[in-house]
Each structure stands twice: as structure tokens, then as C-alpha cells.
Short mmCIF file of C-alpha atoms and ligand atoms in Angstrom, two decimals:
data_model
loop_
_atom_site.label_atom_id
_atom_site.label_comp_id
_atom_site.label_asym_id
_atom_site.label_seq_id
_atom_site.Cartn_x
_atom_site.Cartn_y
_atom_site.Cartn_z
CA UNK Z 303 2.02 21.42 4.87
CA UNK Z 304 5.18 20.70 3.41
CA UNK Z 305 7.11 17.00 4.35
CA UNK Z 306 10.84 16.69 4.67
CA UNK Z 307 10.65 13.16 2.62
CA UNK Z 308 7.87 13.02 1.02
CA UNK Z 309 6.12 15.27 -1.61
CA UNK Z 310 2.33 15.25 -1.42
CA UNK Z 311 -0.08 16.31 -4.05
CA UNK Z 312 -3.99 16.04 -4.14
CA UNK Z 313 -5.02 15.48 -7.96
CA UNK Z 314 -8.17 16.16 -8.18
CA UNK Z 315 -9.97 13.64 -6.29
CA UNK Z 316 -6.91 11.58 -5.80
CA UNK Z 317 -3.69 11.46 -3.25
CA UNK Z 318 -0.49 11.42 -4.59
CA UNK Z 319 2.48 10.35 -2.15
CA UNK Z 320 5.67 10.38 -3.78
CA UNK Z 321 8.68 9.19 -1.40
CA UNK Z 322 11.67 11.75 -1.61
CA UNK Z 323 15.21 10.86 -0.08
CA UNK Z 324 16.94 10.08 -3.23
CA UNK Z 325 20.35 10.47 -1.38
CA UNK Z 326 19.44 6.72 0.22
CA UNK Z 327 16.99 4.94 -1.97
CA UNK Z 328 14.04 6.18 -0.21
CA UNK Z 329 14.97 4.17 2.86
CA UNK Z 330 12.80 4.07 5.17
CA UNK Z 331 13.55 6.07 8.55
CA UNK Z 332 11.69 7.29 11.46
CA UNK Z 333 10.70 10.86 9.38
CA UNK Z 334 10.00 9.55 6.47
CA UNK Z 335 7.20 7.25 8.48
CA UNK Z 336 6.24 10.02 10.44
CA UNK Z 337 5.68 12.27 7.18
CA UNK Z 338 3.73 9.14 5.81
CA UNK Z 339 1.51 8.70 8.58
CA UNK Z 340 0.84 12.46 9.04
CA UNK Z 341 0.24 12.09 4.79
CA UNK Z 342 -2.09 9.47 4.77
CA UNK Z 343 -3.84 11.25 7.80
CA UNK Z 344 -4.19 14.02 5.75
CA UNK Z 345 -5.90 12.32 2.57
CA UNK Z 346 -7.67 10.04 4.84
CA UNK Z 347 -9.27 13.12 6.52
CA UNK Z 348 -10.47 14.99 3.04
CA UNK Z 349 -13.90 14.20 1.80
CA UNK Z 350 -12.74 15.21 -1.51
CA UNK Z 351 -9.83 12.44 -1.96
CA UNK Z 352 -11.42 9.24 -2.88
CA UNK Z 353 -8.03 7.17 -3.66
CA UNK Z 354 -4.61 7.35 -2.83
CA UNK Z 355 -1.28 6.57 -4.79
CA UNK Z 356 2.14 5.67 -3.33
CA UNK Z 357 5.04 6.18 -5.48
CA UNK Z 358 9.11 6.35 -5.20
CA UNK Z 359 11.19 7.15 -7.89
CA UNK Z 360 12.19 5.85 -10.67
CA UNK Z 361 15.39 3.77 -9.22
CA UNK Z 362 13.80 3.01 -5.72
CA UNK Z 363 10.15 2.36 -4.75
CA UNK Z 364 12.43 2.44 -1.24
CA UNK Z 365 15.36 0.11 -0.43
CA UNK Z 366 14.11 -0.96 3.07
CA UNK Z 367 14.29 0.38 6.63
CA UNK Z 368 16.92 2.80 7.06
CA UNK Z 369 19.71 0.28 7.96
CA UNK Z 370 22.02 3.45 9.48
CA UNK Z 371 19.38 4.03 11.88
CA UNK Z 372 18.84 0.41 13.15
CA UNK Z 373 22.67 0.02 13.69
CA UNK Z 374 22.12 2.39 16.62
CA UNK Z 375 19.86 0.35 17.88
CA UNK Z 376 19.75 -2.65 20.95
CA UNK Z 377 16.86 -4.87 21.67
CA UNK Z 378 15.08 -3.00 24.06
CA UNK Z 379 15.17 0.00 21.78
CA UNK Z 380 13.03 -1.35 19.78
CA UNK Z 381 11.11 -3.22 21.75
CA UNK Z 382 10.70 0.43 24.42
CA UNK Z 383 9.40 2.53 20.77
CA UNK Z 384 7.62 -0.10 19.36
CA UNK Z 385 9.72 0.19 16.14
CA UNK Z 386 7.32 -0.44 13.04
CA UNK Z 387 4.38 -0.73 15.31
CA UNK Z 388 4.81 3.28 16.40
CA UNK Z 389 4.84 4.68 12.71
CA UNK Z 390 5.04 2.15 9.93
CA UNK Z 391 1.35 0.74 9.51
CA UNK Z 392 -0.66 3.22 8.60
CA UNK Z 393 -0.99 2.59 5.07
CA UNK Z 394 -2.59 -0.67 5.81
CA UNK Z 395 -5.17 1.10 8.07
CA UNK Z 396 -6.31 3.30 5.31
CA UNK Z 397 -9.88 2.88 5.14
CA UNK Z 398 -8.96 4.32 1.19
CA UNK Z 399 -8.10 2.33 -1.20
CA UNK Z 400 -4.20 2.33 -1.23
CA UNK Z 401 -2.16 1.77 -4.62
CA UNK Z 402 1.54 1.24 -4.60
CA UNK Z 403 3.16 2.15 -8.05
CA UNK Z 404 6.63 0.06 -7.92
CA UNK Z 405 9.59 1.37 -10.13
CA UNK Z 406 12.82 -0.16 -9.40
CA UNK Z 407 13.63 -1.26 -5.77
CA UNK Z 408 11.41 -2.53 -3.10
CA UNK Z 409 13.95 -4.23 -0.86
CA UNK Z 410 13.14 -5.34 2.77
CA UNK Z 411 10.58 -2.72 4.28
CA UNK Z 412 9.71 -0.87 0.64
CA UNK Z 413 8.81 -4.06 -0.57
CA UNK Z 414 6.57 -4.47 2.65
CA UNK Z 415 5.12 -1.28 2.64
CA UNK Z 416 4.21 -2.40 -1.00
CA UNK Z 417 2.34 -5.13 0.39
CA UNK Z 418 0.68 -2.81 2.82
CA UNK Z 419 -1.12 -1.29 0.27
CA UNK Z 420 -4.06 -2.57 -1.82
CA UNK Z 421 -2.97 -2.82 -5.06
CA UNK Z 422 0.63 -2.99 -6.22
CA UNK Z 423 1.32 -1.73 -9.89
CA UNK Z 424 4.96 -2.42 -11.05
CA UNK Z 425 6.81 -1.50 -13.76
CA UNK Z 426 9.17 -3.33 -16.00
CA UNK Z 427 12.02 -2.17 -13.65
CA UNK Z 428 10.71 -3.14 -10.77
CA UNK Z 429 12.71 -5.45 -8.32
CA UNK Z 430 11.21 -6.98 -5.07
CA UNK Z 431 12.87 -8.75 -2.48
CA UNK Z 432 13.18 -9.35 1.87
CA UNK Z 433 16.99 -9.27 1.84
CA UNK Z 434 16.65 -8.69 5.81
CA UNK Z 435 18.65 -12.51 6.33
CA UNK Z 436 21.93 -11.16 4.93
CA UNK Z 437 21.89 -8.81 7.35
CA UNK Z 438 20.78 -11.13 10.07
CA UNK Z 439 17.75 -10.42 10.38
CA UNK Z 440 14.33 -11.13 9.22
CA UNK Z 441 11.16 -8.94 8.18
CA UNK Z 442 9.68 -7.06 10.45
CA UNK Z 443 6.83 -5.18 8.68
CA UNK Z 444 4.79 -8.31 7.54
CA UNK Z 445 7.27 -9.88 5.18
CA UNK Z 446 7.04 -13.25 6.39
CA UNK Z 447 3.16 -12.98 6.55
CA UNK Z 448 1.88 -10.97 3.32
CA UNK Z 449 4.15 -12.41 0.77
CA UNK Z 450 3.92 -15.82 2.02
CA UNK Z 451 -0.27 -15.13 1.44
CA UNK Z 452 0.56 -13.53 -1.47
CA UNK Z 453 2.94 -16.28 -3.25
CA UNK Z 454 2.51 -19.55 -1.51
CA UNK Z 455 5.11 -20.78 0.66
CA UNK Z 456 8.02 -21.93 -1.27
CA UNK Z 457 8.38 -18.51 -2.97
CA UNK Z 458 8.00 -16.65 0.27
CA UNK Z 459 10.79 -19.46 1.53
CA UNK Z 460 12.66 -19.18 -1.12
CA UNK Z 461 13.25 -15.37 -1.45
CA UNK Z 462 12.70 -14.64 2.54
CA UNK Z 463 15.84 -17.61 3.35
CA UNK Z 464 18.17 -16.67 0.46
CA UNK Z 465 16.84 -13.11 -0.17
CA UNK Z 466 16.53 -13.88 -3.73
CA UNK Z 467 14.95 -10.76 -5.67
CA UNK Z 468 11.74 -11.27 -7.96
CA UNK Z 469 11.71 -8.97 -10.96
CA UNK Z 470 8.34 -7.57 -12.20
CA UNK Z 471 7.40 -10.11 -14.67
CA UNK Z 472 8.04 -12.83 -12.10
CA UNK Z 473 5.78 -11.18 -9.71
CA UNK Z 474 2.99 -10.27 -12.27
CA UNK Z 475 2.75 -14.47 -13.05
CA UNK Z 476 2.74 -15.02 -9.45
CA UNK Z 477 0.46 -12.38 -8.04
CA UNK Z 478 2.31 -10.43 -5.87
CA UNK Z 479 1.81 -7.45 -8.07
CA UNK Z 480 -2.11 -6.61 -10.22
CA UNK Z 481 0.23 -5.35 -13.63
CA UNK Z 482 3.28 -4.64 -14.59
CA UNK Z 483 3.24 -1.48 -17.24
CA UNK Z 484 5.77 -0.06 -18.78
CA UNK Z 485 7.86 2.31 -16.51
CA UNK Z 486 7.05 5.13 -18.69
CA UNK Z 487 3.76 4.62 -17.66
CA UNK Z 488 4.04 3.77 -13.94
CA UNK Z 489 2.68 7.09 -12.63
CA UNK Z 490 -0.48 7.37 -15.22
CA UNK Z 491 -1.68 3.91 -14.83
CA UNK Z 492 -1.82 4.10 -11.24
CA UNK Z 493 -3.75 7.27 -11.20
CA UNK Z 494 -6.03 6.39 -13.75
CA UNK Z 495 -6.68 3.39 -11.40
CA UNK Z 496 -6.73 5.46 -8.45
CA UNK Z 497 -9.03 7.70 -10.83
CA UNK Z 498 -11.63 5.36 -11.77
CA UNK Z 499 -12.04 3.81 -8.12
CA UNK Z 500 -12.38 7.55 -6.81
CA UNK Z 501 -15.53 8.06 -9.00
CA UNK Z 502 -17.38 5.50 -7.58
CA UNK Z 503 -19.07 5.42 -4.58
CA UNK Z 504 -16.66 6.20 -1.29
CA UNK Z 505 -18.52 4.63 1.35
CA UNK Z 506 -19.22 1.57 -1.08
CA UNK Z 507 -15.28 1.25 -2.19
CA UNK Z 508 -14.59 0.95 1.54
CA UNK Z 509 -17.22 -1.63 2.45
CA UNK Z 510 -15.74 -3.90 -0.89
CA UNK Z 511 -12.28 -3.06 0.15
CA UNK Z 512 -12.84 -4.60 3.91
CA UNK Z 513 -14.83 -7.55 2.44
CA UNK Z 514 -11.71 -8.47 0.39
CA UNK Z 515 -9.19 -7.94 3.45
CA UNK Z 516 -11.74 -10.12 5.41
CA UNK Z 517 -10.51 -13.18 3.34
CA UNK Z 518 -7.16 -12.97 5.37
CA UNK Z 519 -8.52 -12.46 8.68
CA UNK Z 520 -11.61 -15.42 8.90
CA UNK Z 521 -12.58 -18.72 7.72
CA UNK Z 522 -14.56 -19.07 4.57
CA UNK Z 523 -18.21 -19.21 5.69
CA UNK Z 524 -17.04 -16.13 8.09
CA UNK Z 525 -16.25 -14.19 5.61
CA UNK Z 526 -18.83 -14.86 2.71
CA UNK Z 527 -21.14 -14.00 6.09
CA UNK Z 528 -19.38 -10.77 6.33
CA UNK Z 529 -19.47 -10.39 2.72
CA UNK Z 530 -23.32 -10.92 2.34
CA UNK Z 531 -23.60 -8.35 5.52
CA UNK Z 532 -21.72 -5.57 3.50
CA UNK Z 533 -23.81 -6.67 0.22
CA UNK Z 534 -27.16 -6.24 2.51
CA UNK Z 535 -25.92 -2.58 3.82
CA UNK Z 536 -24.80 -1.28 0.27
CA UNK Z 537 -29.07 -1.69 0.09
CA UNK Z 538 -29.67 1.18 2.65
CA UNK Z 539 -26.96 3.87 1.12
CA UNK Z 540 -28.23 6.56 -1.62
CA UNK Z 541 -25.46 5.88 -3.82
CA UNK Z 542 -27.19 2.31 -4.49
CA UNK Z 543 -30.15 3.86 -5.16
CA UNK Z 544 -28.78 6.29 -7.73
CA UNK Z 545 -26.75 3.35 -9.24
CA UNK Z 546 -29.46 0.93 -9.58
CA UNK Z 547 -31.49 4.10 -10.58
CA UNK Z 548 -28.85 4.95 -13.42
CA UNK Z 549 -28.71 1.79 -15.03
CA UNK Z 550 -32.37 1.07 -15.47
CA UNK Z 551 -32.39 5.04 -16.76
CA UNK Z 552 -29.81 4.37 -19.42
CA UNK Z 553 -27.50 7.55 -17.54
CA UNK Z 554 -24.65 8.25 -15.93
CA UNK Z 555 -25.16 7.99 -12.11
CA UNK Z 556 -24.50 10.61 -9.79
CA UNK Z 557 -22.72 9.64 -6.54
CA UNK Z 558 -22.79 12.14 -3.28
CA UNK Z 559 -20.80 9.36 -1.10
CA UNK Z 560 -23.92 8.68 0.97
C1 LIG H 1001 20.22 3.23 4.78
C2 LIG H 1001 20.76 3.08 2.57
C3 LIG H 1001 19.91 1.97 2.40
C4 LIG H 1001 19.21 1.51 3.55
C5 LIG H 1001 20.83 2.40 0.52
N1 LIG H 1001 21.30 3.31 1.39
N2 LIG H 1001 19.98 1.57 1.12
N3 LIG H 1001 20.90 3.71 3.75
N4 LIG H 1001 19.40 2.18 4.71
N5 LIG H 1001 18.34 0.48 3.49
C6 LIG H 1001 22.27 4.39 1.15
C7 LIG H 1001 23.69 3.88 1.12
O1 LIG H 1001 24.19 3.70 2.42
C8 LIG H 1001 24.40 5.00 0.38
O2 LIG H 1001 24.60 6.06 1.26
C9 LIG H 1001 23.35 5.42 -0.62
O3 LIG H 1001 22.08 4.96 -0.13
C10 LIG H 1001 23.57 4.79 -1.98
O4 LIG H 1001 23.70 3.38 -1.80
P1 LIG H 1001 24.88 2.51 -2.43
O5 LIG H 1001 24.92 1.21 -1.73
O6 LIG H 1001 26.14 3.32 -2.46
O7 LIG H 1001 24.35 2.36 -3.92
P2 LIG H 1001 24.30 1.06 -4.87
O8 LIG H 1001 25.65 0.42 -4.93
O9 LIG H 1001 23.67 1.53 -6.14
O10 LIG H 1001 23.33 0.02 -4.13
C11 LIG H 1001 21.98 0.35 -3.84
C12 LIG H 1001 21.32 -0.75 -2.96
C13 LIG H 1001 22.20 -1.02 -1.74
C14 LIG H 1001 21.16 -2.02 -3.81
C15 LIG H 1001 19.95 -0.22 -2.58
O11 LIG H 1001 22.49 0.22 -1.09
C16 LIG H 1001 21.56 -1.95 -0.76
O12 LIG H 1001 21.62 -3.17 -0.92
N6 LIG H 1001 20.94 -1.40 0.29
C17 LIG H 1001 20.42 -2.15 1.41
C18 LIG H 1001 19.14 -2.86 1.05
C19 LIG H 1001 18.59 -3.69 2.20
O13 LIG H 1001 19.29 -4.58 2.71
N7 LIG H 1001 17.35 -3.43 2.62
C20 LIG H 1001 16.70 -4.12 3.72
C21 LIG H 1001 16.96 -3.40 5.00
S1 LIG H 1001 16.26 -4.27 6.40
P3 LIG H 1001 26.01 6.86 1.32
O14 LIG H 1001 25.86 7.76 2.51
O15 LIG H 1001 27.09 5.82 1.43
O16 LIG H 1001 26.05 7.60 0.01
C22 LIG H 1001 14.61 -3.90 6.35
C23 LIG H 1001 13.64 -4.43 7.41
C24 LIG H 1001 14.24 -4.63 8.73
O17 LIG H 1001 14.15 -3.23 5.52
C25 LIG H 1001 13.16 -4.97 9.73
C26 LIG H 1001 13.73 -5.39 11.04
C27 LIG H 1001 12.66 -5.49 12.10
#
């Protein structure tokens, strides 16, 4: 199915999502979230697709929400379509793993849909900031929440009260991105990723994946609990078997996703 804003390929066992309104940075409006979430449905649904990649161009990853669409809007707009809520999540529902490959803006909601995603890959050009205050307003997406866990609080103050932009090296040292590559190779390094995490096991990448997001969501000894839970039921899946198998057979295993 073709999208208006988006252009979605399926390499082999990996999703490609590459956001397409060049005539506004790749801002975000209310298709362009509908095409993602009706994307991400998509790969989510196919058995095949084992890893997905998010992508702009090379000028904007996206430059926010679509700011001549929220001009239109009052307070119980919003509030009556559950703006962000309705249509802007659903990359942090994937049960996939999710990697955003930055090139060159991710302002306001880009730079939170960034932090949606799993992993975030920038290259050299790549520019992130919550510039929401000088319009007078703040993050809406998670800003205030993911970068905060993501940098510490006087980065996330500093950049969410001034809307001070952090370039790529800046948010390599500070963890808010996995790697920055060179933007020449944005687009291969974050397949290849996407690549290498498809070949394992699917229903094991999701049970690691939720372990890791389980850190945000519960105490320690919660989530080491939850952790050792997930280790426990990796035990009772085939692809276990085979790997364990593999190993002590000196061969490549073969996974089914079972
Ligand atoms: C709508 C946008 C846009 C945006 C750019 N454009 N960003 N349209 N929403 N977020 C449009 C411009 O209006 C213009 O359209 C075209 O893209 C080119 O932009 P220019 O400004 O002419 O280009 P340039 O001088 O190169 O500057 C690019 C830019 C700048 C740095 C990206 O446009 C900019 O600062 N944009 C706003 C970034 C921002 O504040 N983002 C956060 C939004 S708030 P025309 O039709 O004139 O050619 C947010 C969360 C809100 O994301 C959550 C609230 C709950």
C-alpha cells in the first residue's frame, strides 16, 4: 500500500520507514502519524520482518510536530483528539526492535520520536534538540521524560529550558544516541544492525527488548525479577534449544522463531 509521507520498503527480513515531506522537514502532522502507525502495523504484523529501521532524510530526521497544524488548534482540541496519544506512540509499542537512523534535524517531536525507538544511530550531521519553549510550549511526546532518563537532569534542563541543540558527537558521549557514523553511512549501519538482530531469534529479541524497557518502568529487584522470569522462559522455546544445540555442535544454529 502506498503512504502519502512515508516510503516503506521490506528488505529482506527488515522494515525500512523512510519519512517523506521534504517540502517541511519531515514535520510531523496528523498523516504522516497515521501513515506511521498504519507502517509499523504493517511490519509488526509480518512474520518475515524481524527488525525495523526509521529514517528521514538527509537534512531532517523531522523538525518536530507540524507547527502549521497546531496553530489551528485551542485547548480542548487537543485535549477532545487526544493529540499525540491518538497517533504518535506507536513506535514505542513495537514489540520489534525499533532503530532510529538520525541525519540532520530532530527538533521537538522528531527528536522524540527518536527516543521512541530502541536504538538511535546518528550521523555526523545530526542535530537534536526540544525547542518547544520558544514557542511556548513544552514537549509533549515524552521529551521531558526520555531525555531527562536518557541524559541526567541538567542536560535535559538545560536543552528542554533554553532549547539548546546537541550535535551528534555531544550526544554519542552522553548516551542519548548508541553511534554516531559517518552520514555516508547512516542508512547501511542501521540496517546491518537491524540485520544482525533480525537473524536471531524473534520471540527471544522481544523478551530481551522488554527486559531492558523494564528498567524504566520498576525498581531494581522488580526488574532483575522480571529479568530472571524472561531468562527462565527463553528455557522452554526451540530456538534455545537449537542455540545451545549449535554451540556445543561447533555450527551455525538454525532459528524457526519458536
Ligand atoms: C511546520 C515546518 C516545520 C514545522 C519547518 N517547516 N519546520 N512546518 N512545522 N515544525 C516548514 C517551514 O514552515 C517552511 O515552509 C519549510 O518547512 C522550510 O522551512 P524554513 O524555516 O523556511 O527553512 P530553514 O530556514 O532552513 O529552517 C529550517 C528549520 C526551521 C530550522 C527546521 O523551519 C525551524 O526552526 N522549524 C521549527 C522547528 C521547531 O520548532 N520544532 C518543534 C515544534 S513543537 P514554507 O511553506 O514556508 O516553505 C513540537 C512538539 C510540540 O515538535 C508538542 C506540543 C504538545
Amino acid at each position: 500500500m502506498p503512504y502519502e509521507t512515508l516510503i516503506l520498503e521490506k528488505q529482506e527480513n527488515v522494515g525500512l520507514v523512510r519519512l517523506n515531506r521534504p517540502e517541511a522537514y519531515n514535520a510531523l502532522n496528523d498523516q504522516l502519524m497515521n501513515d506511521l502507525t498504519a507502517a509499523l502495523d504493517d511490519l509488526e504484523r509480518d512474520d518475515n520482518i524481524g527488525a525495523i529501521v526509521l529514517i528521514g532524510s538527509e537534512k531532517a530526521f523531522a523538525a518536530g510536530a507540524d507547527i502549521k497544524m497546531m496553530r489551528e488548534w485551542d485547548m480542548l482540541d487537543v485535549f477532545k483528539q487526544q493529540f499525540i496519544t491518538a497517533n504518535w506512540e506507536r513506535a514505542s509499542r513495537c514489540r520489534k526492535p525499533v532503530i532510529a537512523a538520525v541525519s540532520g534535524l530532530a527538533l521537538g517531536g522528531g527528536c522524540e520520536l527518536a527516543m521512541m525507538c530502541d536504538v538511535i544511530i546518528a550521523a555526523d550531521n545530526a542535530r537534536f534538540a526540544l525547542p518547544e519553549i520558544t514557542l511556548a510550549t513544552i514537549p509533549g511526546a515524552g521529551g521531558t521524560q526520555r531525555l531527562t532518563r536518557a541524559v541526567g537532569k541538567s542536560k535535559a534542563m538545560e536543552m528542554i529550558l533554553s532549547g539548546r541543540p546537541m550535535l551528534a558527537d555531544e550526544a554519542e558521549r552522553c548516551g542519548l544516541v548508541s553511534r554516531m557514523v559517518a552520514l555516508a553511512d547512516l542508512q547501511r549501519e542501521a540496517l546491518a544492525l537491524a540485520g544482525k538482530i533480525a537473524g536471531f531469534s524473534q520471540p527471544v529479541v522481544a523478551l530481551a527488548k522488554e527486559c531492558v524497557n523494564r528498567a524504566f518502568e520498576s525498581s531494581l529487584n522488580e526488574g532483575i525479577l522480571y529479568e530472571r522470569r524472561m531468562a527462565y522462559v527463553t528455557f522452554g522455546t526451540e530456538d534455545q534449544s537449537e542455540g545451545l544445540a549449535a554451540f556445543v555442535e561447533k555450527r551455525a544454529p538454525q532459528f524457526k522463531h519458536r
